[in-house]
């Protein structure tokens, strides 16, 4: 099935979001759709997926013009949209999730569990997927949840699948699993529109690309004919000023020390120190225990034993409030679930952590919060219209900056950032790197948790690599490179390699 979008326009009030955009995808073609947050990618795909209506232009399927008013009409025409927030029910088995809204029933009107199970089993066999359809969705890792979403699209006879940031929360091993599935779909002549900010992934998996900027289609072509630097330039409109890591870093005194931190079946015997002005990376693969470790350090969870010192003072941090009072800020992973509060506006999200600090007789001092936040808008380069707008109106990168503003309002000595650039575009990523470096230059101790070895190399002064809940090794100076990080992350020792 071939799909062609011609001269698509869309406005929301006076805001013109799409300005004459063209795009096409053929059978068995993996087509990348790139652009900064706010460029119009999601709007264009929501039009194709029947979520919203275009103002003008044409959608052609196999040369025939169509017009979708509802998502079901797009599905009936072979188009399936897999959104970034997966639509699966954890408390149901896979085979029931496959038929939500299209349940198979027997003659008495009851659910035909056997038929739904058999159809799911068959499509798994056809696609070489080693999963038991009776497995509960809650027991799947995120990559297999993605695969269930993809096969659900296939069971609806999808000929073209839109995938919105499918690898945002995945480890490298999980990404390979999803890529194998995509290549399998390609063999079955399924077209894929792949929305992603990860330019190295686009180079690896995609055939062609379309780049949007400010609602315009600014570049298109074959992926093999461009570099990741070219793609980044198309997205932002200029050559990115990519700053290398600080070569000469003058560190201050020790600000944090962790001794023998352990939690059963999660992490064991963790020892490390952090110094003022240092950017310390923690990395590894899925299940390495780093996120759980720092949830304990921040008072979200409790370790079984171990000691923590802040500026040589032994601290017992058993709550988030205590962590804040001791000068620890924590930006959690998974922004949409754990970072923003979707029903609140931008200012409320940026100030909620310090409401108790600046309230009087139970009344929140929004005037003071507004003054603090306006300074942060300038220093963090937050792009927004009004501070009273809902947080959902902001791009992913600006949402991340608002969460960072929230924690900086506590005046932390130590900032722990778990996947700080998850799901943000290349321009916003460089902004966040600059912010982190500037905070370190002012003497803050910063810990960055990331699964991306490239990010650790670009940003950190040194890095600790974890493997199965233990520290496998440390990389710094000459050994701070992706190769050595990956060796440690997979359980090897750098010195064991034969030259």
CSV table of N, CA, C and O in Angstrom, one decimal, residues 172-232:
chain,number,residue,atom,x,y,z
A,172,UNK,N,19.8,-0.7,24.8
A,172,UNK,CA,20.3,-1.0,23.5
A,172,UNK,C,19.8,-2.4,23.1
A,172,UNK,O,19.5,-2.7,21.9
A,173,UNK,N,19.8,-3.4,24.0
A,173,UNK,CA,19.3,-4.7,23.7
A,173,UNK,C,17.9,-4.7,23.3
A,173,UNK,O,17.5,-5.4,22.4
A,174,UNK,N,17.1,-3.9,24.0
A,174,UNK,CA,15.6,-3.8,23.7
A,174,UNK,C,15.4,-3.2,22.3
A,174,UNK,O,14.5,-3.5,21.6
A,175,UNK,N,16.2,-2.1,22.0
A,175,UNK,CA,16.1,-1.5,20.8
A,175,UNK,C,16.4,-2.4,19.6
A,175,UNK,O,15.7,-2.4,18.6
A,176,UNK,N,17.4,-3.3,19.8
A,176,UNK,CA,17.7,-4.3,18.7
A,176,UNK,C,16.5,-5.2,18.5
A,176,UNK,O,16.2,-5.6,17.4
A,177,UNK,N,15.8,-5.6,19.6
A,177,UNK,CA,14.7,-6.4,19.5
A,177,UNK,C,13.6,-5.8,18.7
A,177,UNK,O,12.9,-6.4,17.8
A,178,UNK,N,13.3,-4.5,18.9
A,178,UNK,CA,12.3,-3.8,18.2
A,178,UNK,C,12.7,-3.6,16.7
A,178,UNK,O,11.9,-3.7,15.8
A,179,UNK,N,14.0,-3.3,16.5
A,179,UNK,CA,14.5,-3.2,15.1
A,179,UNK,C,14.3,-4.5,14.3
A,179,UNK,O,14.0,-4.5,13.1
A,180,UNK,N,14.6,-5.6,15.0
A,180,UNK,CA,14.4,-6.9,14.3
A,180,UNK,C,12.9,-7.0,13.9
A,180,UNK,O,12.6,-7.5,12.8
A,181,UNK,N,12.0,-6.6,14.8
A,181,UNK,CA,10.6,-6.7,14.5
A,181,UNK,C,10.3,-5.8,13.3
A,181,UNK,O,9.5,-6.1,12.4
A,182,UNK,N,10.9,-4.6,13.2
A,182,UNK,CA,10.6,-3.6,12.1
A,182,UNK,C,11.1,-4.2,10.8
A,182,UNK,O,10.5,-4.1,9.8
A,183,UNK,N,12.3,-4.8,10.8
A,183,UNK,CA,12.8,-5.4,9.6
A,183,UNK,C,12.0,-6.6,9.1
A,183,UNK,O,11.8,-6.9,7.9
A,184,UNK,N,11.4,-7.3,10.1
A,184,UNK,CA,10.5,-8.4,9.8
A,184,UNK,C,9.2,-7.8,9.1
A,184,UNK,O,8.7,-8.4,8.1
A,185,UNK,N,8.7,-6.7,9.6
A,185,UNK,CA,7.6,-6.0,9.0
A,185,UNK,C,7.9,-5.6,7.6
A,185,UNK,O,7.0,-5.7,6.7
A,186,UNK,N,9.1,-5.1,7.4
A,186,UNK,CA,9.5,-4.7,6.1
A,186,UNK,C,9.5,-5.8,5.1
A,186,UNK,O,9.0,-5.7,3.9
A,187,UNK,N,9.9,-7.0,5.5
A,187,UNK,CA,9.9,-8.2,4.7
A,187,UNK,C,8.4,-8.6,4.3
A,187,UNK,O,8.2,-9.1,3.2
A,188,UNK,N,7.5,-8.2,5.2
A,188,UNK,CA,6.1,-8.5,4.9
A,188,UNK,C,5.4,-7.3,4.2
A,188,UNK,O,4.2,-7.3,4.1
A,189,UNK,N,6.2,-6.4,3.6
A,189,UNK,CA,5.7,-5.3,2.8
A,189,UNK,C,4.9,-4.3,3.6
A,189,UNK,O,4.0,-3.6,3.0
A,190,UNK,N,5.1,-4.2,4.9
A,190,UNK,CA,4.5,-3.2,5.7
A,190,UNK,C,5.3,-1.9,5.7
A,190,UNK,O,6.5,-2.0,5.9
A,191,UNK,N,4.7,-0.8,5.4
A,191,UNK,CA,5.4,0.5,5.4
A,191,UNK,C,5.4,1.0,6.9
A,191,UNK,O,4.4,0.9,7.6
A,192,UNK,N,6.5,1.7,7.2
A,192,UNK,CA,6.6,2.3,8.6
A,192,UNK,C,7.0,3.7,8.5
A,192,UNK,O,7.9,4.1,7.8
A,193,UNK,N,6.3,4.6,9.2
A,193,UNK,CA,6.7,6.0,9.4
A,193,UNK,C,7.2,6.0,10.8
A,193,UNK,O,6.5,5.8,11.8
A,194,UNK,N,8.5,6.4,11.0
A,194,UNK,CA,9.3,6.3,12.2
A,194,UNK,C,9.6,7.7,12.7
A,194,UNK,O,10.5,8.3,12.1
A,195,UNK,N,9.0,8.1,13.8
A,195,UNK,CA,9.2,9.4,14.4
A,195,UNK,C,10.3,9.2,15.5
A,195,UNK,O,10.1,8.4,16.4
A,196,UNK,N,11.4,9.9,15.4
A,196,UNK,CA,12.4,9.8,16.4
A,196,UNK,C,13.4,11.0,16.4
A,196,UNK,O,13.5,11.6,15.4
A,197,UNK,N,14.0,11.2,17.6
A,197,UNK,CA,15.0,12.2,17.7
A,197,UNK,C,16.4,11.6,17.7
A,197,UNK,O,17.4,12.3,17.7
A,198,UNK,N,16.4,10.2,17.7
A,198,UNK,CA,17.7,9.5,17.8
A,198,UNK,C,18.3,9.3,16.4
A,198,UNK,O,17.9,8.4,15.7
A,199,UNK,N,19.1,10.3,16.0
A,199,UNK,CA,19.6,10.3,14.6
A,199,UNK,C,20.4,9.1,14.2
A,199,UNK,O,20.4,8.6,13.1
A,200,UNK,N,21.2,8.5,15.2
A,200,UNK,CA,22.0,7.3,14.9
A,200,UNK,C,21.1,6.1,14.6
A,200,UNK,O,21.4,5.3,13.8
A,201,UNK,N,19.9,6.1,15.3
A,201,UNK,CA,18.9,5.0,15.0
A,201,UNK,C,18.3,5.2,13.6
A,201,UNK,O,18.1,4.2,12.9
A,202,UNK,N,18.1,6.4,13.2
A,202,UNK,CA,17.5,6.7,11.9
A,202,UNK,C,18.5,6.2,10.8
A,202,UNK,O,18.1,5.6,9.8
A,203,UNK,N,19.8,6.5,11.0
A,203,UNK,CA,20.8,6.0,10.1
A,203,UNK,C,20.8,4.5,10.0
A,203,UNK,O,21.1,4.0,8.9
A,204,UNK,N,20.6,3.9,11.1
A,204,UNK,CA,20.7,2.4,11.1
A,204,UNK,C,19.5,1.7,10.5
A,204,UNK,O,19.6,0.7,9.8
A,205,UNK,N,18.3,2.2,10.7
A,205,UNK,CA,17.1,1.5,10.4
A,205,UNK,C,16.2,2.0,9.2
A,205,UNK,O,15.5,1.3,8.6
A,206,UNK,N,16.4,3.3,8.9
A,206,UNK,CA,15.5,3.9,8.0
A,206,UNK,C,16.0,4.0,6.5
A,206,UNK,O,17.2,4.0,6.3
A,207,UNK,N,15.1,4.0,5.6
A,207,UNK,CA,15.4,4.1,4.1
A,207,UNK,C,15.5,5.5,3.7
A,207,UNK,O,16.4,5.9,2.9
A,208,UNK,N,14.5,6.4,4.1
A,208,UNK,CA,14.5,7.7,3.6
A,208,UNK,C,14.0,8.6,4.8
A,208,UNK,O,13.6,8.1,5.8
A,209,UNK,N,14.1,9.9,4.6
A,209,UNK,CA,13.7,10.8,5.7
A,209,UNK,C,12.9,12.0,5.2
A,209,UNK,O,13.1,12.4,4.0
A,210,UNK,N,12.1,12.6,6.1
A,210,UNK,CA,11.5,13.9,5.9
A,210,UNK,C,11.7,14.7,7.1
A,210,UNK,O,11.5,14.2,8.2
A,211,UNK,N,12.1,15.9,6.9
A,211,UNK,CA,12.4,16.8,8.1
A,211,UNK,C,11.5,18.0,8.1
A,211,UNK,O,11.5,18.8,7.1
A,212,UNK,N,10.8,18.2,9.2
A,212,UNK,CA,10.0,19.4,9.4
A,212,UNK,C,10.6,20.4,10.3
A,212,UNK,O,11.3,20.0,11.2
A,213,UNK,N,10.4,21.7,10.0
A,213,UNK,CA,10.9,22.8,10.8
A,213,UNK,C,9.9,23.9,10.7
A,213,UNK,O,9.6,24.4,9.7
A,214,UNK,N,9.4,24.3,11.9
A,214,UNK,CA,8.4,25.4,12.0
A,214,UNK,C,7.2,25.2,11.0
A,214,UNK,O,6.7,26.1,10.4
A,215,UNK,N,6.8,23.9,10.9
A,215,UNK,CA,5.6,23.6,10.0
A,215,UNK,C,5.9,23.4,8.6
A,215,UNK,O,5.0,23.0,7.8
A,216,UNK,N,7.1,23.6,8.1
A,216,UNK,CA,7.5,23.5,6.7
A,216,UNK,C,8.3,22.2,6.5
A,216,UNK,O,9.0,21.7,7.4
A,217,UNK,N,8.2,21.5,5.4
A,217,UNK,CA,9.0,20.5,5.0
A,217,UNK,C,10.3,21.1,4.4
A,217,UNK,O,10.3,21.7,3.4
A,218,UNK,N,11.4,21.0,5.2
A,218,UNK,CA,12.7,21.7,4.8
A,218,UNK,C,13.7,20.8,4.1
A,218,UNK,O,14.6,21.3,3.5
A,219,UNK,N,13.5,19.5,4.3
A,219,UNK,CA,14.5,18.6,3.6
A,219,UNK,C,13.9,17.2,3.5
A,219,UNK,O,13.1,16.7,4.4
A,220,UNK,N,14.2,16.4,2.5
A,220,UNK,CA,13.8,15.0,2.3
A,220,UNK,C,14.9,14.3,1.5
A,220,UNK,O,15.6,15.0,0.7
A,221,UNK,N,14.9,13.0,1.6
A,221,UNK,CA,15.9,12.3,0.8
A,221,UNK,C,16.2,10.9,1.3
A,221,UNK,O,15.5,10.4,2.2
A,222,UNK,N,17.2,10.3,0.8
A,222,UNK,CA,17.6,9.0,1.2
A,222,UNK,C,18.6,9.1,2.4
A,222,UNK,O,19.5,9.9,2.4
A,223,UNK,N,18.3,8.3,3.4
A,223,UNK,CA,19.1,8.3,4.6
A,223,UNK,C,20.6,8.0,4.3
A,223,UNK,O,21.5,8.6,4.9
A,224,UNK,N,20.9,7.1,3.4
A,224,UNK,CA,22.2,6.7,3.1
A,224,UNK,C,23.1,7.8,2.5
A,224,UNK,O,24.3,7.8,2.5
A,225,UNK,N,22.4,8.9,2.1
A,225,UNK,CA,23.1,10.0,1.4
A,225,UNK,C,23.4,11.2,2.4
A,225,UNK,O,24.0,12.2,1.9
A,226,UNK,N,23.0,11.0,3.6
A,226,UNK,CA,23.3,12.1,4.6
A,226,UNK,C,23.9,11.6,5.9
A,226,UNK,O,23.8,10.4,6.1
A,227,UNK,N,24.5,12.4,6.6
A,227,UNK,CA,25.1,12.1,7.9
A,227,UNK,C,24.2,12.5,9.1
A,227,UNK,O,23.3,13.3,8.8
A,228,UNK,N,24.5,12.0,10.3
A,228,UNK,CA,23.7,12.5,11.4
A,228,UNK,C,23.9,14.0,11.6
A,228,UNK,O,23.0,14.7,12.1
A,229,UNK,N,25.1,14.5,11.3
A,229,UNK,CA,25.3,16.0,11.4
A,229,UNK,C,24.4,16.7,10.5
A,229,UNK,O,23.9,17.8,10.8
A,230,UNK,N,24.3,16.2,9.2
A,230,UNK,CA,23.4,16.8,8.3
A,230,UNK,C,21.9,16.8,8.8
A,230,UNK,O,21.2,17.9,8.7
A,231,UNK,N,21.5,15.7,9.3
A,231,UNK,CA,20.1,15.6,9.8
A,231,UNK,C,19.9,16.6,11.0
A,231,UNK,O,18.8,17.3,11.1
A,232,UNK,N,20.9,16.7,11.9
A,232,UNK,CA,20.8,17.7,13.0
A,232,UNK,C,20.7,19.1,12.5
A,232,UNK,O,19.9,19.9,13.0
